[in-house]
Amino acid sequence: MSLLFERRGQGASDRKLSIVQRLVSWWISHARQATASLGDLWRTPGPSLMTMLVLGFSLSLPAAFYLVSKNGAQVADKWSSPAQISVFLKKSVALEQVEQLVADLQTWQQIQQVDWYSKDDALIEFKETSGFGNALNYLDDNPLPDVLVIEPTAAHQTTSAAKLLVEALEELAPVSLVKLDIQWLERLHAIVAVVEDTFIALATLLCLSVILVVGNTIRLSILSRKTEIEVMKLVGATDQFIQRPFLYAGIWYGVFGAFLSWIVTTILLWWIESALNHLTRLYDYPISLQGLLPSESLFMVIIASGMGLLGSWLSVRQHIRAIEPTS
Amino acid sequence: MSLLFERRGQGASDRKLSIVQRLVSWWISHARQATASLGDLWRTPGPSLMTMLVLGFSLSLPAAFYLVSKNGAQVADKWSSPAQISVFLKKSVALEQVEQLVADLQTWQQIQQVDWYSKDDALIEFKETSGFGNALNYLDDNPLPDVLVIEPTAAHQTTSAAKLLVEALEELAPVSLVKLDIQWLERLHAIVAVVEDTFIALATLLCLSVILVVGNTIRLSILSRKTEIEVMKLVGATDQFIQRPFLYAGIWYGVFGAFLSWIVTTILLWWIESALNHLTRLYDYPISLQGLLPSESLFMVIIASGMGLLGSWLSVRQHIRAIEPTS
Amino acid sequence: MIRFDNVDKVYGSGHHALKNVSFHLKKGEMAFLTGHSGAGKSTLLKLIALLERPTNGNVFINGHSLNTVTRRHIPYVRRDIGIIFQDHRLLTDRPVFDNVALPMVIEGYSHQEIRRRVAAALDKVGLLDKARLLPSMLSGGEQQRVGIARAVVNKPPIILADEPTGNLDPALSMEILRLFEEFNRVDVAVLIATHDLGLIARMRYRTLTLREGQMFNDGLAAEPSL
Amino acid sequence: MIRFDNVDKVYGSGHHALKNVSFHLKKGEMAFLTGHSGAGKSTLLKLIALLERPTNGNVFINGHSLNTVTRRHIPYVRRDIGIIFQDHRLLTDRPVFDNVALPMVIEGYSHQEIRRRVAAALDKVGLLDKARLLPSMLSGGEQQRVGIARAVVNKPPIILADEPTGNLDPALSMEILRLFEEFNRVDVAVLIATHDLGLIARMRYRTLTLREGQMFNDGLAAEPSL
Ligand SMILES: Nc1ncnc2c1ncn2[C@@H]1O[C@H](COP(=O)(O)OP(=O)(O)OP(=O)(O)O)[C@@H](O)[C@H]1O
Ligand SMILES: Nc1ncnc2c1ncn2[C@@H]1O[C@H](COP(=O)(O)OP(=O)(O)OP(=O)(O)O)[C@@H](O)[C@H]1O
Ligand SMILES: [Mg+2]
Ligand SMILES: [Mg+2]
């Protein structure tokens, strides 16, 4: 397009093309520039790698936090899933009667599952966890009752529905007490909320710092190419043309940073898991951490390249405009 | 110093000076360059601030981790302090006898402190914590024994000395069982070790990334001053002369980064504390977190400026040497 | 083609670089611009290429006032002007070929077209065999010729040259001027800033002479008193 | 002072830039170095300033072979040589004063000394009133003169100049050459690469002529066949 000379226009941009041809050539030109920008990074592997390392480390922390909170949430889920109802039976109830009761309850349509903690098991667990240990061997008699832990079906987990169920259970002959576990759930939720909020604050900080790192890197690489940019402006390049390679570089930094951080996160996870498994031997409690799913990894790459693009765009917008050819 | 012309030497470096004069002028010249480099940063506040923000965020995470682990360690300390000995008394022992026994034991020179958990209190606590709640109201009789928790003096906290004490206690008439709490201590230590290791791994990663960030920033700012460096080399500047401003810039980045991260950490801590205090209302358990002490802040500044120096030194060493004037 | 209308240029430093300059360079005309160091030659060329804006007055290209061109449209104006800079202004990290190709790449020409025309331009300045070298591997005069090739590769309707022969020996200078004459013959307007009075004298083209920012002489090469 | 002993220079690209060049420039001697574009003039000067190393042969300054100078000592050699570069090579982000002061700052002179001598050097090239401006605010010729002031501010025993008058009008060129003569009179060796045959003819100094990298003529200004 010539602004001052009407008849002039040998440039490709002036050739008459159909919309499809234009779209195709637009895509081809972008793909070509993306590859060229990748080639530029490849040609200076040392410096590019350094930038990507910085990014990778910065990104791996939000990723690690995400994994920690995901695994934490899983545990919390397991604990907090339904509003549980604990049913304490009378001490006088015989073993067969309990078995009968459990079988009955499992037919109730409001009830999803019934777990029976026999008083003998409870005593053993109590001995182990209370710290009173063998002292309890001196008990004349098992003072603990049998307990049934009942999980209502999804439809009966609302507070009101659960309360109706509680009343129904209290009617039963062998039952001495029915308890709806609400309070400790509230506590757990409060703890989880604090932990999650902390993670979100830290992750936000880190994502911000990723954008800053990319922006800073692009800014400095713009400055280091200041004379080149001036030359391009001198021979008639638009800001859009000049900034495109930098935007692509930002995206590539994001992509490779995400890849690196995936590796770092995986190593970190494996490391924590092996450390926890050392603990497991003490606790006899099987722990298995979940890594990043393929969909989550893809999401991470998309987010990272988005942040790379955002960082470089913020930087490019400001600095390429500011460079004006003098002399 | 002239290499090829013996009589030549009008440069200041050739004037005959005493050692003291040399030292003073060395210090003055370094102080002047440090200020000049600070001035350079000041003259481009936007970009410098951006670099410092990146650094500040990166540094604030190890600092936050340090604070978390410090506060965690404090709690762990409170819990794990001495090897405790639990003494379970026979159920038949009367209240006055227990009081007498406690008074006796407090006179023993091996014993620092005796805490008496009466069986009535224990039952109440058990009801609250076990989740069996009112079910225990149906107990005919309190099945729990009185418990004395004994804290040996520092000299008797070694495993062997503690064991001798255990034997002495077992001789006493009202005592049914003596237990040295070792196992749960071991468990706690294992948990604390995992948490600490994770923190150390993350903190190492973050410190590495701080060094990388500084190195990268300095690298790019060297590249953006490539032509200037070439000119300096052309007129006879040594690598040392050229690299000094960059090293100072690295130090300043570290110092200001540390300052920023101090602010970020303080805000973060205050935020977590307020979130925890929301929890406190549920738990009735007073939590107060400790911030960075002045000495720790100073240490952080020193470490940060050291890392800034290291990062810029690694970068400078490699890149200033590589720039060779051509044309 | 290029018309200056009472143009003044005062730099931020307060220096009055051009004072009430007026002239008209017609389509297909070729002229020299001369004057002492600091007379304002480069400033005049910069106003045409929109590298500076006039403080007063108006510059017209092909009848369009440059004062009405917005920042966003400056690149499109520059594409119509082939400029040879006093300090070459090459991309130091790209080979000679890429440097010369740059204006065509910016305009989005096809690869074949670019290859063909860059080779032709390099051939004209005698550097076809150095197309793969980096500018830093060239002598000063060779770099200057790369700049000349880049300015003409796009066949612009206007060519501005700031001391295009400052680093060339007399024989080569003559050759380059012949190249400009060749373009001039196909209706390209050429304006050459130079202090090489011998060259000016030999060529006998219209000569604009600046002195302290004022148009001191406009006509055939008159040996200035300086 | 400067002695070339059968010096060959082959660049990495395979170009044979200097072929078996020998000459001796004595203490306090002044000479021109001429030849076509790409003849090897700048290459020859670069060998003296240790910007390039010879492929074969030896360069001596004041009797010391430059082949024995290690990388670490190169800066100290350069401090003894005032070089004027074909492309000026100024610090673009520092004012003229700082640019000229640079060699003295590097050598650690006192502030008063620096102020005094920089002012004197700027005065000699007629730029004292532009000391506070940035190089980008100067005309091409003014930038070249800043480079000249920087090269002489340190009173080096050797001055090398690569096309020092490429951007200067004839009157100013003459003035600059008078400045070199002034230095030459106090026993400074001066070697000036130039293609300005008029200047050479007027001055009648020893002239080294290169052609295709070979020493084609060494003597009084002989109009080369090119
Ligand atoms: N950006 C600027 N800011 C301030 N002054 C400037 C600027 N650019 C040029 N000048 C001044 O304007 C005057 C004219 O400069 P110009 O570059 O037009 O001269 P010139 O005729 O091209 O000289 P030369 O032959 O040396 O290249 C000079 O004195 C210069 O110092
Ligand atoms: N770094 C390099 N790598 C490869 N070839 C080079 C390099 N530097 C110079 N040359 C080649 O060596 C030859 C001589 O270059 P030199 O700069 O010495 O020429 P010159 O005489 O100064 O020319 P001019 O008058 O144009 O400045 C040129 O053909 C150039 O292409
Ligand atoms: Mg000029
Ligand atoms: Mg040269």
Short mmCIF file of N, CA and C in Angstrom, two decimals, chain A residues 43-114:
data_model
loop_
_atom_site.label_atom_id
_atom_site.label_comp_id
_atom_site.label_asym_id
_atom_site.label_seq_id
_atom_site.Cartn_x
_atom_site.Cartn_y
_atom_site.Cartn_z
N ARG A 43 19.20 -20.73 17.88
CA ARG A 43 20.54 -20.32 17.47
C ARG A 43 21.34 -19.77 18.65
N THR A 44 20.66 -19.28 19.68
CA THR A 44 21.36 -18.84 20.89
C THR A 44 20.89 -19.70 22.06
N PRO A 45 21.28 -20.98 22.05
CA PRO A 45 20.68 -21.91 23.01
C PRO A 45 21.00 -21.53 24.46
N GLY A 46 22.21 -21.07 24.70
CA GLY A 46 22.60 -20.76 26.08
C GLY A 46 21.66 -19.75 26.71
N PRO A 47 21.65 -18.55 26.16
CA PRO A 47 20.79 -17.50 26.74
C PRO A 47 19.32 -17.90 26.79
N SER A 48 18.81 -18.50 25.70
CA SER A 48 17.39 -18.87 25.71
C SER A 48 17.12 -19.87 26.81
N LEU A 49 18.03 -20.83 26.94
CA LEU A 49 17.85 -21.86 27.96
C LEU A 49 17.78 -21.23 29.34
N MET A 50 18.62 -20.22 29.54
CA MET A 50 18.66 -19.55 30.84
C MET A 50 17.31 -18.92 31.14
N THR A 51 16.78 -18.20 30.16
CA THR A 51 15.46 -17.59 30.35
C THR A 51 14.42 -18.65 30.64
N MET A 52 14.49 -19.75 29.89
CA MET A 52 13.49 -20.80 30.08
C MET A 52 13.64 -21.46 31.45
N LEU A 53 14.88 -21.59 31.91
CA LEU A 53 15.11 -22.15 33.24
C LEU A 53 14.43 -21.27 34.29
N VAL A 54 14.66 -19.97 34.17
CA VAL A 54 14.05 -19.05 35.13
C VAL A 54 12.54 -19.24 35.11
N LEU A 55 11.99 -19.24 33.90
CA LEU A 55 10.55 -19.41 33.76
C LEU A 55 10.10 -20.75 34.31
N GLY A 56 10.86 -21.79 33.97
CA GLY A 56 10.48 -23.13 34.39
C GLY A 56 10.40 -23.22 35.90
N PHE A 57 11.42 -22.67 36.57
CA PHE A 57 11.42 -22.70 38.03
C PHE A 57 10.23 -21.92 38.57
N SER A 58 10.03 -20.72 38.00
CA SER A 58 8.93 -19.90 38.51
C SER A 58 7.59 -20.59 38.30
N LEU A 59 7.45 -21.24 37.15
CA LEU A 59 6.18 -21.91 36.87
C LEU A 59 6.00 -23.17 37.70
N SER A 60 7.12 -23.84 38.03
CA SER A 60 6.97 -25.12 38.68
C SER A 60 6.42 -24.95 40.09
N LEU A 61 6.58 -23.75 40.65
CA LEU A 61 6.06 -23.57 41.99
C LEU A 61 4.54 -23.48 42.03
N PRO A 62 3.93 -22.67 41.17
CA PRO A 62 2.46 -22.74 41.16
C PRO A 62 1.98 -24.16 40.84
N ALA A 63 2.69 -24.83 39.92
CA ALA A 63 2.28 -26.19 39.58
C ALA A 63 2.38 -27.10 40.80
N ALA A 64 3.50 -26.97 41.53
CA ALA A 64 3.68 -27.79 42.72
C ALA A 64 2.60 -27.49 43.74
N PHE A 65 2.31 -26.19 43.90
CA PHE A 65 1.26 -25.80 44.84
C PHE A 65 -0.07 -26.41 44.43
N TYR A 66 -0.31 -26.35 43.13
CA TYR A 66 -1.56 -26.91 42.64
C TYR A 66 -1.64 -28.38 42.99
N LEU A 67 -0.52 -29.10 42.77
CA LEU A 67 -0.53 -30.53 43.06
C LEU A 67 -0.74 -30.79 44.54
N VAL A 68 -0.02 -30.01 45.37
CA VAL A 68 -0.17 -30.18 46.81
C VAL A 68 -1.63 -29.97 47.20
N SER A 69 -2.22 -28.89 46.66
CA SER A 69 -3.59 -28.60 47.09
C SER A 69 -4.55 -29.62 46.50
N LYS A 70 -4.20 -30.13 45.29
CA LYS A 70 -5.06 -31.16 44.71
C LYS A 70 -5.04 -32.42 45.57
N ASN A 71 -3.82 -32.84 45.94
CA ASN A 71 -3.71 -34.04 46.75
C ASN A 71 -4.32 -33.82 48.13
N GLY A 72 -4.11 -32.58 48.64
CA GLY A 72 -4.71 -32.24 49.93
C GLY A 72 -6.22 -32.31 49.85
N ALA A 73 -6.75 -31.74 48.75
CA ALA A 73 -8.20 -31.72 48.58
C ALA A 73 -8.76 -33.13 48.51
N GLN A 74 -7.98 -34.01 47.87
CA GLN A 74 -8.39 -35.40 47.76
C GLN A 74 -8.56 -36.02 49.14
N VAL A 75 -7.53 -35.82 49.98
CA VAL A 75 -7.58 -36.34 51.34
C VAL A 75 -8.78 -35.75 52.07
N ALA A 76 -8.91 -34.41 51.95
CA ALA A 76 -10.01 -33.74 52.63
C ALA A 76 -11.35 -34.31 52.15
N ASP A 77 -11.42 -34.52 50.82
CA ASP A 77 -12.60 -35.10 50.23
C ASP A 77 -12.95 -36.42 50.90
N LYS A 78 -11.93 -37.27 51.04
CA LYS A 78 -12.15 -38.60 51.58
C LYS A 78 -12.71 -38.49 52.99
N TRP A 79 -12.17 -37.50 53.71
CA TRP A 79 -12.61 -37.34 55.08
C TRP A 79 -13.98 -36.71 55.19
N SER A 80 -14.18 -35.69 54.38
CA SER A 80 -15.33 -34.85 54.63
C SER A 80 -16.52 -35.25 53.77
N SER A 81 -16.33 -36.26 52.93
CA SER A 81 -17.29 -36.46 51.85
C SER A 81 -18.74 -36.25 52.30
N PRO A 82 -19.40 -37.25 52.95
CA PRO A 82 -20.79 -36.99 53.28
C PRO A 82 -20.87 -36.57 54.73
N ALA A 83 -21.96 -35.94 55.08
CA ALA A 83 -22.23 -35.71 56.49
C ALA A 83 -22.45 -37.09 57.11
N GLN A 84 -21.55 -37.50 57.97
CA GLN A 84 -21.68 -38.85 58.52
C GLN A 84 -22.57 -38.84 59.76
N ILE A 85 -23.18 -39.99 59.98
CA ILE A 85 -23.99 -40.14 61.20
C ILE A 85 -23.41 -41.29 62.01
N SER A 86 -23.03 -40.97 63.25
CA SER A 86 -22.52 -42.03 64.11
C SER A 86 -23.65 -42.53 64.99
N VAL A 87 -23.83 -43.86 64.98
CA VAL A 87 -24.89 -44.46 65.80
C VAL A 87 -24.22 -45.31 66.89
N PHE A 88 -24.40 -44.91 68.16
CA PHE A 88 -23.84 -45.66 69.28
C PHE A 88 -24.90 -46.63 69.77
N LEU A 89 -24.50 -47.89 69.87
CA LEU A 89 -25.47 -48.89 70.31
C LEU A 89 -25.36 -49.09 71.82
N LYS A 90 -26.44 -49.64 72.39
CA LYS A 90 -26.41 -49.94 73.83
C LYS A 90 -25.40 -51.02 74.09
N LYS A 91 -24.78 -50.98 75.28
CA LYS A 91 -23.73 -51.95 75.58
C LYS A 91 -24.28 -53.37 75.68
N SER A 92 -25.54 -53.45 75.97
CA SER A 92 -26.15 -54.76 76.18
C SER A 92 -26.45 -55.51 74.89
N VAL A 93 -26.34 -54.82 73.75
CA VAL A 93 -26.71 -55.44 72.48
C VAL A 93 -25.73 -56.55 72.12
N ALA A 94 -26.24 -57.70 71.74
CA ALA A 94 -25.37 -58.84 71.42
C ALA A 94 -24.88 -58.74 69.97
N LEU A 95 -23.84 -59.50 69.69
CA LEU A 95 -23.18 -59.47 68.40
C LEU A 95 -24.17 -59.76 67.27
N GLU A 96 -24.99 -60.77 67.46
CA GLU A 96 -25.91 -61.18 66.38
C GLU A 96 -26.92 -60.06 66.09
N GLN A 97 -27.33 -59.41 67.18
CA GLN A 97 -28.30 -58.33 67.01
C GLN A 97 -27.71 -57.20 66.18
N VAL A 98 -26.42 -56.90 66.44
CA VAL A 98 -25.76 -55.85 65.69
C VAL A 98 -25.72 -56.23 64.23
N GLU A 99 -25.33 -57.47 63.97
CA GLU A 99 -25.26 -57.92 62.58
C GLU A 99 -26.59 -57.76 61.88
N GLN A 100 -27.64 -58.11 62.59
CA GLN A 100 -28.99 -58.00 62.05
C GLN A 100 -29.33 -56.55 61.72
N LEU A 101 -28.98 -55.66 62.68
CA LEU A 101 -29.28 -54.24 62.51
C LEU A 101 -28.57 -53.68 61.28
N VAL A 102 -27.27 -54.02 61.14
CA VAL A 102 -26.50 -53.53 59.99
C VAL A 102 -27.17 -53.97 58.69
N ALA A 103 -27.55 -55.25 58.65
CA ALA A 103 -28.21 -55.78 57.45
C ALA A 103 -29.50 -55.02 57.17
N ASP A 104 -30.29 -54.75 58.22
CA ASP A 104 -31.53 -53.98 58.07
C ASP A 104 -31.27 -52.61 57.46
N LEU A 105 -30.31 -51.92 58.11
CA LEU A 105 -30.05 -50.52 57.71
C LEU A 105 -29.63 -50.43 56.26
N GLN A 106 -28.85 -51.44 55.84
CA GLN A 106 -28.38 -51.37 54.46
C GLN A 106 -29.52 -51.44 53.45
N THR A 107 -30.69 -51.85 53.86
CA THR A 107 -31.82 -51.89 52.92
C THR A 107 -32.53 -50.55 52.87
N TRP A 108 -32.33 -49.67 53.88
CA TRP A 108 -33.00 -48.37 53.90
C TRP A 108 -32.61 -47.58 52.66
N GLN A 109 -33.57 -46.91 52.04
CA GLN A 109 -33.22 -46.20 50.80
C GLN A 109 -32.50 -44.88 51.09
N GLN A 110 -32.62 -44.34 52.34
CA GLN A 110 -31.91 -43.10 52.63
C GLN A 110 -30.43 -43.33 52.86
N ILE A 111 -30.05 -44.59 53.03
CA ILE A 111 -28.68 -44.89 53.47
C ILE A 111 -27.84 -45.45 52.34
N GLN A 112 -26.69 -44.84 52.20
CA GLN A 112 -25.74 -45.24 51.16
C GLN A 112 -24.88 -46.39 51.64
N GLN A 113 -24.40 -46.29 52.87
CA GLN A 113 -23.41 -47.25 53.35
C GLN A 113 -23.42 -47.28 54.87
N VAL A 114 -23.17 -48.45 55.37
CA VAL A 114 -23.08 -48.60 56.83
C VAL A 114 -21.74 -49.24 57.18
#
